[in-house]
Structures are given as structure tokens and as C-alpha cells.
Coordinates of C-alpha atoms and ligand atoms in Angstrom, one line a residue:
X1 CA -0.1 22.4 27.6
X2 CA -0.5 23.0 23.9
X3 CA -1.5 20.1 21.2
X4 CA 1.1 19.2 19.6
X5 CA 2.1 17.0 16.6
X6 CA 5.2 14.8 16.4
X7 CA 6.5 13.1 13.3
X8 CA 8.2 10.0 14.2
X9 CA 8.7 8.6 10.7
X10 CA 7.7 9.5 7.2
X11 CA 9.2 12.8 8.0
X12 CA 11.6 13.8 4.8
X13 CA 10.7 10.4 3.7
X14 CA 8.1 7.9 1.7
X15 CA 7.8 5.1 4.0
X16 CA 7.3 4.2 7.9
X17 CA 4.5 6.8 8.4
X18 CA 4.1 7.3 12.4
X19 CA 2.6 10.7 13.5
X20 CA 2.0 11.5 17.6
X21 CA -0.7 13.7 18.3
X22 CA -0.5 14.8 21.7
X23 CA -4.1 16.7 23.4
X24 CA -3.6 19.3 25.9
X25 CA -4.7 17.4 29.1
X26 CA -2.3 14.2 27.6
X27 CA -3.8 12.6 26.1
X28 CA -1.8 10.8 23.2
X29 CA -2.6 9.5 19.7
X30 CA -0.4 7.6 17.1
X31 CA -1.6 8.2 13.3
X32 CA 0.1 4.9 11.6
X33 CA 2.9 2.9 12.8
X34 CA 4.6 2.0 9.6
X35 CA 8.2 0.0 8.9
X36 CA 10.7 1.9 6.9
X37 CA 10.9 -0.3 3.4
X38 CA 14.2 -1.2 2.3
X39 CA 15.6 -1.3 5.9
X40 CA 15.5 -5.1 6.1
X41 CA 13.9 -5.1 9.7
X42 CA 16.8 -2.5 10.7
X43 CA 14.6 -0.4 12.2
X44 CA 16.0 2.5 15.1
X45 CA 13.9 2.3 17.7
X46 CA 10.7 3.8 17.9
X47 CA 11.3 7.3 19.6
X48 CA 8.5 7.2 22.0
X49 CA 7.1 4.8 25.0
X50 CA 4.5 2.8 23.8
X51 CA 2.7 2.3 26.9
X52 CA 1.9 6.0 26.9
X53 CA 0.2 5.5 24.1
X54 CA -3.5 5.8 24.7
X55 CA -5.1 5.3 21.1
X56 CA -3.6 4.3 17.8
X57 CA -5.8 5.5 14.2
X58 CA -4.6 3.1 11.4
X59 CA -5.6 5.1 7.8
X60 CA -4.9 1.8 5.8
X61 CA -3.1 -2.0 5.6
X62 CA -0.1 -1.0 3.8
X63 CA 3.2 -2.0 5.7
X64 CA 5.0 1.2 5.5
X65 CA 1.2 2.3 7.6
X66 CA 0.6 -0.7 9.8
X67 CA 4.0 -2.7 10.1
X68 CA 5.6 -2.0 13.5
X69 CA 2.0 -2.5 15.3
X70 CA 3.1 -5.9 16.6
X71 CA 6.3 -4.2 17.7
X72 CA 4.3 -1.1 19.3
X73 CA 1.9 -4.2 21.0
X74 CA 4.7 -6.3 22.1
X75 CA 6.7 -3.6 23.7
X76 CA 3.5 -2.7 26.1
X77 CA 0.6 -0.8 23.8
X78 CA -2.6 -2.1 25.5
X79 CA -5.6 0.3 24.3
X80 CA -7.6 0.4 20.7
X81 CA -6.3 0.3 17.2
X82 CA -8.9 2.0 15.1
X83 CA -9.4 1.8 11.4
X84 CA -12.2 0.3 8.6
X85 CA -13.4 -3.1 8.6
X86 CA -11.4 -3.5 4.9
X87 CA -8.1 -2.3 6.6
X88 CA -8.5 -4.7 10.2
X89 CA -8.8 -8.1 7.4
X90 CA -6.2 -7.4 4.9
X91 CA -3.8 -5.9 7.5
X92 CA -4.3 -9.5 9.3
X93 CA -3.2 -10.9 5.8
X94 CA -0.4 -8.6 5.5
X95 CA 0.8 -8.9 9.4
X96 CA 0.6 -12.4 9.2
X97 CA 2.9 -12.9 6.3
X98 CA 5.7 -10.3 7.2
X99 CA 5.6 -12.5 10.8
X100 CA 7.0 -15.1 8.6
X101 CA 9.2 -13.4 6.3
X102 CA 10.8 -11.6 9.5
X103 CA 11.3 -14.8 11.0
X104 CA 12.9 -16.4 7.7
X105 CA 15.3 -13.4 7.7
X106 CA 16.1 -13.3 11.7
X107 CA 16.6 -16.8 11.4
X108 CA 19.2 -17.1 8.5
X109 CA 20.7 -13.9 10.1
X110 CA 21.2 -15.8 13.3
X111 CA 22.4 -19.4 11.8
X112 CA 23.2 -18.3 7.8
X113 CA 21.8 -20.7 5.0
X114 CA 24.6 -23.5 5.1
X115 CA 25.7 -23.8 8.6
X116 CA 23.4 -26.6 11.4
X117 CA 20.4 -26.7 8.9
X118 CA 18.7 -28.5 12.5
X119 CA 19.4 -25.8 14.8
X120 CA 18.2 -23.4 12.3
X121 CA 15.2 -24.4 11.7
X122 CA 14.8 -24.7 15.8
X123 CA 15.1 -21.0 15.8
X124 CA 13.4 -20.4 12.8
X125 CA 10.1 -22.4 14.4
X126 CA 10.8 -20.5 17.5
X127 CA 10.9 -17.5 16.1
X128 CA 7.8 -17.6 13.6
X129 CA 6.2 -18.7 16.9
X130 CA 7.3 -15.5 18.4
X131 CA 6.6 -13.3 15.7
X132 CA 3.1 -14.9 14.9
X133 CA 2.2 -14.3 18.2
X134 CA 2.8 -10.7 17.9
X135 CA 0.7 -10.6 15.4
X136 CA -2.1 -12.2 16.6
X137 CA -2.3 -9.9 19.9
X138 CA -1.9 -7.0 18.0
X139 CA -4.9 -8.0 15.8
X140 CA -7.0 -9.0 18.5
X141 CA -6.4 -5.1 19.3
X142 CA -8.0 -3.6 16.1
X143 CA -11.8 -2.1 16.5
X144 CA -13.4 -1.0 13.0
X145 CA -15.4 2.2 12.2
X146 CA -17.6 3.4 9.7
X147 CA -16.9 5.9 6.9
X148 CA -18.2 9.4 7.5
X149 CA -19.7 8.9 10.9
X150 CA -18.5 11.3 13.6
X151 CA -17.2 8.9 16.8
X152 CA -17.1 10.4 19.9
X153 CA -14.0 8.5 21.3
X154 CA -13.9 10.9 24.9
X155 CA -15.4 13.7 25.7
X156 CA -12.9 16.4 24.2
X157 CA -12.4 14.2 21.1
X158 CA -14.3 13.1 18.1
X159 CA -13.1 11.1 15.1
X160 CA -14.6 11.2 11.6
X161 CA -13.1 8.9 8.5
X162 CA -13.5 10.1 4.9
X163 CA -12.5 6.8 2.3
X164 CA -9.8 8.0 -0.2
X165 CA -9.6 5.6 -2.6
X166 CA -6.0 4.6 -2.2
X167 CA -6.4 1.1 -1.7
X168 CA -10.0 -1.0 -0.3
X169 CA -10.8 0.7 3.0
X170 CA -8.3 3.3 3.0
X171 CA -9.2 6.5 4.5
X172 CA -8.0 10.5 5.3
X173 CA -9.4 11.4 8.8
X174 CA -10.2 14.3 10.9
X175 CA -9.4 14.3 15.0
X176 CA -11.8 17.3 16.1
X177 CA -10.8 18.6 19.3
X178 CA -12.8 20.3 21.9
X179 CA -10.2 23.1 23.7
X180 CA -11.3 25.3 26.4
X181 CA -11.5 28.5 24.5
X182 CA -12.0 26.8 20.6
X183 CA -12.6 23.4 18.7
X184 CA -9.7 22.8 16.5
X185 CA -10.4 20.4 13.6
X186 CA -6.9 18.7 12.7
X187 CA -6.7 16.5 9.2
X188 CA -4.6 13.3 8.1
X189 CA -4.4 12.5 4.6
X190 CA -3.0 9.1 5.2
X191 CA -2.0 8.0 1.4
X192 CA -4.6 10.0 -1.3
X193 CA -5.5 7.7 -3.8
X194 CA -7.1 8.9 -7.3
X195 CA -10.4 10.1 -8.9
X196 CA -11.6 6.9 -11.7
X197 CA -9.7 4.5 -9.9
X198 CA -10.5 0.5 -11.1
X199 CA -12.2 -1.2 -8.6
X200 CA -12.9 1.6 -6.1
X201 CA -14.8 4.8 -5.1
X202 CA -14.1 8.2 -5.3
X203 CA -12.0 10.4 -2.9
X204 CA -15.2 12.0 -0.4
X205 CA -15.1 15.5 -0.1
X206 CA -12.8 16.3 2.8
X207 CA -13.9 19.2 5.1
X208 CA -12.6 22.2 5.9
X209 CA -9.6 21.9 8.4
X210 CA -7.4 24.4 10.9
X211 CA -4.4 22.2 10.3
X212 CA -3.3 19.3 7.8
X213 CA -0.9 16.7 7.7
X214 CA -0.6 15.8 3.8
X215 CA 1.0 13.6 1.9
X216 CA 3.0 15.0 -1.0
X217 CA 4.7 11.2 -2.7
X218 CA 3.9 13.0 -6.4
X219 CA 4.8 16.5 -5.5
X220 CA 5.6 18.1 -8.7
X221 CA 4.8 15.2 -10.6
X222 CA 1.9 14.8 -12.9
X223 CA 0.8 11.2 -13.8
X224 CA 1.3 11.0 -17.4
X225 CA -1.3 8.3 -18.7
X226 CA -4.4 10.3 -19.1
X227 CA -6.1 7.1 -21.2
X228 CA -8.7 4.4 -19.4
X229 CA -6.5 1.7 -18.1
X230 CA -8.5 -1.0 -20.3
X231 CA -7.0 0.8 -24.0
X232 CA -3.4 1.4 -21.9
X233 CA -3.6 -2.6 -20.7
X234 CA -5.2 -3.8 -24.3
X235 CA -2.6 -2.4 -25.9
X236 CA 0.8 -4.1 -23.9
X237 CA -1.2 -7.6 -24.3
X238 CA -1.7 -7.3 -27.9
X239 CA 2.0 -6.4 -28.5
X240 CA 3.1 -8.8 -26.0
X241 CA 1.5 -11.8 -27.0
X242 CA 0.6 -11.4 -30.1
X243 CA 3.4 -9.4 -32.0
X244 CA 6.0 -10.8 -29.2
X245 CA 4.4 -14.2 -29.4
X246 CA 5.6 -14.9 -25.6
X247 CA 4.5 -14.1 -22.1
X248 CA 3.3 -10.9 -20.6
X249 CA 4.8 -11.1 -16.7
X250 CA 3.3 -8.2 -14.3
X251 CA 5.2 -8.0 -11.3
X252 CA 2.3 -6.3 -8.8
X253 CA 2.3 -6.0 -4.9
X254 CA -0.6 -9.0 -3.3
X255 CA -2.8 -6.6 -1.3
X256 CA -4.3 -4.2 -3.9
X257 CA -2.7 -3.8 -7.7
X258 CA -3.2 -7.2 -8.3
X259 CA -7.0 -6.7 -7.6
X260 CA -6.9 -4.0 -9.9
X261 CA -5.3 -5.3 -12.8
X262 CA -7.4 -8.3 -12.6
X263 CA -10.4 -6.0 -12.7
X264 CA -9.2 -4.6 -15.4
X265 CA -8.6 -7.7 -17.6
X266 CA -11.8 -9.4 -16.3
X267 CA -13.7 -6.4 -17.8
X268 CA -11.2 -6.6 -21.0
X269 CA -12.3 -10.7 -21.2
X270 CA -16.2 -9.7 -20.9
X271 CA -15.5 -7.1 -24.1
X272 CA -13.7 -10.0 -26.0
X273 CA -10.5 -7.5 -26.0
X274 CA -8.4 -10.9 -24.4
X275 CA -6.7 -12.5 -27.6
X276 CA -8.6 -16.2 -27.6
X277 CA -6.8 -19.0 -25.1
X278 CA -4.3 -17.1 -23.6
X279 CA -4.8 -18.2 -19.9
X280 CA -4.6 -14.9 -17.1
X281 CA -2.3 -16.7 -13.6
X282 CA -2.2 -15.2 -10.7
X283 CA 0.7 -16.4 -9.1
X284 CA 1.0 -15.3 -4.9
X285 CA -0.6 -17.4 -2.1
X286 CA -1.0 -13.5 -0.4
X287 CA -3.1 -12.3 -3.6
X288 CA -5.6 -15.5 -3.4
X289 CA -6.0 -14.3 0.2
X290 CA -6.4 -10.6 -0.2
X291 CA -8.7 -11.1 -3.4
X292 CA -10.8 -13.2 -1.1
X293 CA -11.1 -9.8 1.1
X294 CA -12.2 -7.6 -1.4
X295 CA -14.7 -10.4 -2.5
X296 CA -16.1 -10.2 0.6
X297 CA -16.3 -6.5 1.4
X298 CA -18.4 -5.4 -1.5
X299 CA -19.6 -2.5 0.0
X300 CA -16.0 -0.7 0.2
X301 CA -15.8 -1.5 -3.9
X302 CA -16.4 1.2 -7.0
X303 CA -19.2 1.8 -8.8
X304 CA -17.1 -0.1 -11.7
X305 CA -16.9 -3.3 -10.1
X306 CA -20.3 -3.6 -8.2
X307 CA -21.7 -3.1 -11.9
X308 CA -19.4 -6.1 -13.1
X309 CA -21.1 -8.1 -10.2
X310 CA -24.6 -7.2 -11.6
X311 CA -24.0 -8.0 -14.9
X312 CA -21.7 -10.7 -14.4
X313 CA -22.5 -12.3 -11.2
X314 CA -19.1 -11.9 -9.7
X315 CA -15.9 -10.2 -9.8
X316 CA -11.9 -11.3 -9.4
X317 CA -13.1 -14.3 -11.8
X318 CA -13.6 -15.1 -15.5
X319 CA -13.0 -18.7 -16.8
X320 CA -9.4 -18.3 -18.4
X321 CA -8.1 -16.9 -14.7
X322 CA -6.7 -19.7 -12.6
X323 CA -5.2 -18.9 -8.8
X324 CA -1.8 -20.8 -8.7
X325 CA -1.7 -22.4 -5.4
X326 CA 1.2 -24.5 -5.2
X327 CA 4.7 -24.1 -6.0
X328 CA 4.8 -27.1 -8.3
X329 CA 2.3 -25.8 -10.4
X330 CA 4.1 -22.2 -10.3
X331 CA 7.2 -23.9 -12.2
X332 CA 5.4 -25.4 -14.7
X333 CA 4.0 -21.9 -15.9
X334 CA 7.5 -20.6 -15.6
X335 CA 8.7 -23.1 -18.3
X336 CA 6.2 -22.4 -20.7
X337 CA 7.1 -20.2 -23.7
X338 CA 3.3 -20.2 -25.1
X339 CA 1.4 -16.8 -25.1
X340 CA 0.3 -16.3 -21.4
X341 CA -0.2 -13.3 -19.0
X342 CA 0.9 -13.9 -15.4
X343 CA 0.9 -11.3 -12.4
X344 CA 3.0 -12.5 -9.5
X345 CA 4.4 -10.6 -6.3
X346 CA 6.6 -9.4 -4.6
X347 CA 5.8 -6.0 -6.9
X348 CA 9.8 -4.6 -6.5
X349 CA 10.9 -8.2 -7.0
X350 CA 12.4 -8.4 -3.8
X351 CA 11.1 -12.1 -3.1
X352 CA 8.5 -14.2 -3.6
X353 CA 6.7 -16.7 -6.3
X354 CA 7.8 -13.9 -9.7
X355 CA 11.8 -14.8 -8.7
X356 CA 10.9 -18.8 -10.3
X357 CA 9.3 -17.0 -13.3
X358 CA 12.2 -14.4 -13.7
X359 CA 14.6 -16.7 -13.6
X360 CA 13.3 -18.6 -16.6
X361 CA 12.2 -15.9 -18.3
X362 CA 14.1 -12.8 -18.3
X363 CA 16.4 -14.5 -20.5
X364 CA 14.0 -15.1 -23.4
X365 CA 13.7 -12.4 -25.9
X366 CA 9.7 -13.1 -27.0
X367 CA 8.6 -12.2 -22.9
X368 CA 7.5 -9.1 -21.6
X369 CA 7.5 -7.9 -18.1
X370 CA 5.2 -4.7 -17.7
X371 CA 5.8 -2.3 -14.5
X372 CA 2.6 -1.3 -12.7
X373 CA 4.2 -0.1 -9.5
X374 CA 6.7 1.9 -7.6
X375 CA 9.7 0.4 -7.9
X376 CA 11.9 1.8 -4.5
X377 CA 15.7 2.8 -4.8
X378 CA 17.7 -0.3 -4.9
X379 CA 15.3 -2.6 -4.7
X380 CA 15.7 -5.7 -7.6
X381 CA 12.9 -4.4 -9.5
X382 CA 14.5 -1.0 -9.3
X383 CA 17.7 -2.3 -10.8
X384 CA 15.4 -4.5 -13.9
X385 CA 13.9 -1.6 -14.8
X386 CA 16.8 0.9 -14.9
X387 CA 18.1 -1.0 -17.6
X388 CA 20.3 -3.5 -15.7
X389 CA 22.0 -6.0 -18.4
X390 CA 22.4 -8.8 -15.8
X391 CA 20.3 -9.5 -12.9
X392 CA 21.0 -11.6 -10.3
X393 CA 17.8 -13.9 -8.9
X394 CA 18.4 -16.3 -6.1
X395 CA 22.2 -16.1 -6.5
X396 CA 21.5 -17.1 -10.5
X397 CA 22.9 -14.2 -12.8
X398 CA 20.3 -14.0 -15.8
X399 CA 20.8 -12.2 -18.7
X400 CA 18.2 -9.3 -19.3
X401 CA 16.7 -10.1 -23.0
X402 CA 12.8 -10.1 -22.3
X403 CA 11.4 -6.9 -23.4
X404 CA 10.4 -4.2 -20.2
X405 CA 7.6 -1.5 -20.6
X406 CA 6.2 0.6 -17.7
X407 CA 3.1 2.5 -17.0
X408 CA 1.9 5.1 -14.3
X409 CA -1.6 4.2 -15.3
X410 CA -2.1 2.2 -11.8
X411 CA -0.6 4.5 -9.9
X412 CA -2.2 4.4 -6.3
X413 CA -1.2 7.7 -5.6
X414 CA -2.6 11.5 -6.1
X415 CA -0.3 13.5 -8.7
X416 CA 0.5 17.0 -7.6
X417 CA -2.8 18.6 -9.3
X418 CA -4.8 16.1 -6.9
X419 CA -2.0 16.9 -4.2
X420 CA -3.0 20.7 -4.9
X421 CA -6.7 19.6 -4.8
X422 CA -7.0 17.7 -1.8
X423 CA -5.5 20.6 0.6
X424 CA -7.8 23.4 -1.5
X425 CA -10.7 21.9 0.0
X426 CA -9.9 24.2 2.8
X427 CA -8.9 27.8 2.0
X428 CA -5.6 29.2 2.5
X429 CA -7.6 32.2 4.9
X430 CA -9.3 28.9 7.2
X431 CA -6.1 26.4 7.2
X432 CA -3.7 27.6 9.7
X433 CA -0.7 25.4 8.5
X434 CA -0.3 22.2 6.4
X435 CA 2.6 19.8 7.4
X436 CA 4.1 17.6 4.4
X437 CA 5.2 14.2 5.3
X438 CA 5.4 10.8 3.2
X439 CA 7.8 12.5 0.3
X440 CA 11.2 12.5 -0.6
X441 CA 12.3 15.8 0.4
X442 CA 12.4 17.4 -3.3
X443 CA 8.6 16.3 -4.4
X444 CA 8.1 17.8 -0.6
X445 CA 9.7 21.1 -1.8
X446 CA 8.1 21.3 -5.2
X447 CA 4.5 20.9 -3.2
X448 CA 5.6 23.1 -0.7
X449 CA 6.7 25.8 -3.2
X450 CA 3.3 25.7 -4.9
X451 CA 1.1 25.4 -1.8
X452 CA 3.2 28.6 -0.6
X453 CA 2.6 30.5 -3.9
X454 CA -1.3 29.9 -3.1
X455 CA -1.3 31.7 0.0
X456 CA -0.7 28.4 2.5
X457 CA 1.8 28.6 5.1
X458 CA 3.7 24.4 4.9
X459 CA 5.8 23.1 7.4
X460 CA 8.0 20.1 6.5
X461 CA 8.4 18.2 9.8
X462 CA 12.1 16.8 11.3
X463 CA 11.8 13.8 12.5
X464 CA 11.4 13.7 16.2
X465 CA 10.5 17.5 16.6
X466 CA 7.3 18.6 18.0
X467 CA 5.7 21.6 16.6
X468 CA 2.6 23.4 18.5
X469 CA -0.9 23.3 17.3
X470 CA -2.9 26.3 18.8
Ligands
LIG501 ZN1 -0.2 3.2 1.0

């Protein structure tokens, strides 16, 4: 029987990355297990039995990676889930919360908002129970590894990680498989972060390869911010607080760009480039928990912020940044109209602690809300920043008067020259095919085309299909 690779999401699409790789005598692998975003917990069915599933390789925490692990545990996975100490702690922070949200959603699915408040909140109990359970076995299933240290997981099979600087242990990672007749050395890009990233390291150099499975989210695209983020960041906080004279509110996913930005304003505080008594809040019980995580795992940080550490004695804290912890408090910010900046989740707006602030503030002219992140089709965020005159928050329509600005600056993703980059490493001559996944099928094409024009041979997967690896 040949290897062969099977795309069971992320296929013509961004999100719910899910990859089988199948070894001649068998033995089968899942790269990622990731939810489709924006499906609302729709999800088809998984497209494969999990119990013949022998190991799972996790390249990093996000949901659209890690988020149907509980599912693939529940439903009979039994053996190891393999990934870096960074991603086994803030995908229990991540897991943990989605149990609850999907709970809160099954739950007012099953009994809606108005109707027996007491028997939904018995299902919603009993279903959080349910769901947190999941969760917890599924975590109790996760084994970390080391960065660039060749596992021998059986005999025919060895697994080496290479950290990509997409988010805090995020990694690419090659399977090398001994055959009979040959050794084939097959690559996973997972999500490629960038080169000068706040807060992390470098890409490593990736090695050669006889097949790839790439990402391609920016193909054709080039990031257009070329300046350090500190200037790009300086420059929205002057105008928005002190030309604007109100608040500068930064929508920003928990796990990740809020760790970044706050890097990048902590080092802005130390250079006395934060206009005097404006107070930094950091509004999302999730981003006090992840920022705990990357506090602890200093060795997975940039050069950037170990040097902060040195000179400053920590990281993730100067003294005008305050953690808002309770809901109370969270209110109280949102009613003040004095100079302040504020990053809150959820980043596309879809829920969490930034709907009180919105709601108070999208209607006053002097705020500004400033766009770090990828804002999905449809999604509330998607709608602010399209140019929507009325928004609707928590069945409250608002009208749109604060002032929106946008930069690609913190983008967590390579642009198409570091797309083009990443697969170079191996030469068109050596790298027998590369497969494009995680893209919306025109950035796909674009990559595709220009992979093609270099002499690579690029396969865009179908969902479901298996293609042969020999
Ligand atoms: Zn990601």
C-alpha cells in the first residue's frame, strides 16, 4: 500500500485544518484537528473513524488547529496527541473556554433565551459538565516535544519540529519515513508566522523535503506595513488620544495578539512614547490566563522580549497596565470618555467583554477602534470594519460614529514573498510535489501560479480525496 495524504478540512479553505497521513503498513496520523470558524458548532461530521487513528501531531493552539480534539477523544481516539509544551498549556486555556461557550450556545439552542429559565440552566449545567469533561480527557492526552530534536516515534517513523513563529510554541514539522526501498521526508507548514515578529523567534530554517503540505492564507498578497510596529502603534495613539481626545479600543483575539500588542506598548511606555496618565486595560478573563502562559514559558519568547526581561525585570507589565478582572469593573471603563487605550476580545467581535465597550462607545465620535486582526466574512467585526453605519450589539443597534483605522502590521501570517520563501528552502529539482491547504481558493491559485512558474509541481487538495505519496 502506498502513503498517502488525505485532507479532511482546510482544503479550499482557511479554517478547520485536519490532514490524514496514512504509512504503508497502516499506520495512521492526523496533522491538526481544527473547527471550521463561522460554522457556529455546525460542523459535518468528521470523515474518518477516530479509533483508527493511531497518533495525532498538533502544530499549534489555535481553534481552527486544535478544536474538534475533544470531539476526536470523545468519539473513541485513545493514543498520543503530540505538540510543544507552549501549545499543550494555552490549548488547555483555549479548550477550556470553547467547552463553555459551546455549552452556552447548545444550551440556548435547546431551551432559547426567554422560555423555563430553570430548566435551561439544568441543561446548560449539564452540558458544560459534558463538554468540560471532553476537554479534560482530551488534555490528559497531550505529550510535549522539543524543538528541533528528531523523535523516533516507531521504528519506520521519526518526527522533528521546527518553531515558526506564528504564535508561542507554534511549529512546521517533518514526518520522515523509513519505506522499504527509500526514506521519504514529508513537511507540514502548520500556520507560517513572520521574520521580526514582537515577542517571538525567528522562523528556523526548514529542511529540504520530498513533499510539502503548505499553507498559502496570503497567497498573492504582500503585507503592506513595512515600518516597526512601535512607530505604526505610536502613531494611532497619538492621534487617538491626543488629537481625538477619546479612547483608543483594540479589538484583539486572547491567546496571542494581545500579548503582542502589549509587548509592544510596554516597550513604547519604557521609551516614554505613552502620552503621560493614559491608563493601558486589558479587558478578557482568557488574555489574563494566556499572558500568564507566555510569562511562564520564557524560553519559547524572542530575542525582543527576553531583553525587556533583562533590562526591565519582567515582561506583560508596566505600571499604567491593569488586568480587568471582573465585569463590574469592565463597565465602568466603558463609560469613561477620558483618553484611555483598551484591548478586549473576542478579536472579530463575535462575543465577549469588547460587546459592553462597543456598545458605549461606537457611538461617540472622539473613540477609535484600531483593527489588528483578520476579521472573517460575516463576522461583526467584519461588518464594523466594512463600513457598516449601524451595528447591532447584543440586540442594541448603535450608530457607527467612533473613528475605525486598520493595520496589517500584526499580522500572524507569512505574505506571499515569505509563502514563496518557506517552500524555496527545498528546490523545485528535490521537492516532488507541494500541496496548498489553509487558503481561500484564489490566494491558493495565485501561490500556486507562482510556485508553478518556478519549476514546482502544486496540488490543491479536495476535501476527502486521497492523493499518493511515492
Ligand atoms: Zn493559527
Amino acid at each position: 500500500m502506498p502513503i498517502t495524504l488525505t485532507s479532511w478540512g482546510a482544503a479550499q479553505q482557511v479554517t478547520g485544518s485536519m490532514h490524514l497521513l496514512e504509512l504503508s503498513d497502516g499506520f495512521r496520523i492526523l496533522i491538526d484537528c481544527g473547527l471550521e470558524m463561522g460554522s457556529k458548532g455546525q460542523e459535518t461530521a468528521l470523515g474518518f473513524d477516530p479509533t483508527t487513528i493511531n497518533l495525532v501531531f498538533l502544530t499549534h493552539a489555535h481553534m481552527d488547529h486544535s478544536g474538534r480534539l475533544p470531539e476526536l477523544v470523545r468519539e473513541g481516539y485513545r493514543g498520543d496527541i503530540l505538540c510543544t509544551e507552549p501549545t499543550m498549556e494555552l490549548s488547555a486555556v483555549l479548550l477550556r473556554d470553547s467547552a463553555m461557550l459551546q455549552a452556552k450556545r447548545m444550551a440556548n439552542d435547546l431551551h432559547g433565551r426567554a422560555k423555563g429559565r430553570k430548566k435551561g440552566d439544568q441543561a446548560f449545567r449539564k452540558l458544560t459538565h459534558r463538554l468540560e469533561q471532553d476537554a479534560e480527557h482530551c488534555l490528559r492526552q497531550f505529550h510535549p516535544l522539543r524543538p528541533e530534536k528528531a523523535y523516533r516515534i516507531r521504528q519506520n517513523l521519526q518526527i522533528t519540529l521546527y518553531p515558526c513563529s506564528h504564535l508561542l510554541g507554534a511549529v512546521s514539522a517533518v514526518f520522515e519515513i523509513k519505506e522499504t526501498d527509500q526514506t521519504l521526508r514529508i513537511g507540514f507548514s502548520g500556520d507560517l508566522g513572520r521574520f521580526n515578529y514582537p515577542g517571538l523567534p525567528d522562523p528556523r530554517p526548514f529542511p529540504e523535503v520530498d513533499y510539502l503540505v503548505c499553507e498559502s492564507t496570503y497567497g498573492g498578497v504582500n503585507h503592506q506595513e513595512t515600518r516597526p510596529p512601535t512607530m505604526v502603534v505610536e502613531e494611532f495613539i497619538r492621534q487617538a488620544l491626543e488629537l481625538e481626545g477619546g479612547q483608543l479600543i483594540v479589538p484583539a483575539f486572547s491567546v496571542g495578539r494581545t500579548q503582542t500588542f502589549l509587548l509592544v506598548l510596554q516597550q513604547l511606555y519604557e521609551e516614554d512614547k505613552l502620552p503621560l496618565d493614559v491608563p493601558v486595560y486589558v479587558d478578557s478573563p482568557m488574555a489574563i490566563l494566556s499572558t500568564e502562559v507566555y510569562r511562564q514559558m520564557e524560553d519559547w519568547l524572542g530575542r525582543d522580549a527576553l531583553n525587556m526581561i533583562s533590562m526591565y525585570g519582567d515582561v506583560f507589565s508596566f505600571k499604567r497596565l491593569r488586568f480587568i478582572q471582573n465585569i463590574g469593573q469592565s463597565r465602568k471603563i466603558a463609560a469613561e470618555y477620558r483618553p484611555s487605550i483598551l484591548i478586549s476580545a473576542s478579536g472579530m467581535l463575535e462575543g465577549g467583554r469588547i460587546h459592553i465597550h462597543l456598545k458605549e462607545q461606537l457611538q461617540n465620535s472622539r473613540a477609535s477602534i484600531l483593527f489588528i486582526g483578520y476579521m472573517a466574512e460575516g463576522s461583526l467585526g467584519r461588518k464594523l470594519a466594512d463600513g457598516e453605519k449601524y451595528l447591532t450589539v447584543d440586540g442594541r443597534t448603535v450608530e457607527v460614529r467612533a473613528r475605525l483605522c486598520y493595520t496589517d502590521v500584526f499580522s500572524g501570517h507569512a505574505d506571499h514573498n515569505g509563502l514563496m520563501r518557506f517552500v524555496s528552502q527545498t528546490p523545485p529539482s528535490r521537492l516532488r510535489r507541494v500541496f496548498l491547504v489553509h487558503g481561500e481558493p484564489d490566494r491558493m491559485e495565485a501561490l500556486a501560479d507562482d510556485l508553478e512558474k518556478n519549476g514546482y509541481k502544486v496540488t490543491l487538495p479536495t476535501k476527502g480525496k486521497s492523493y499518493t505519496l511515492d
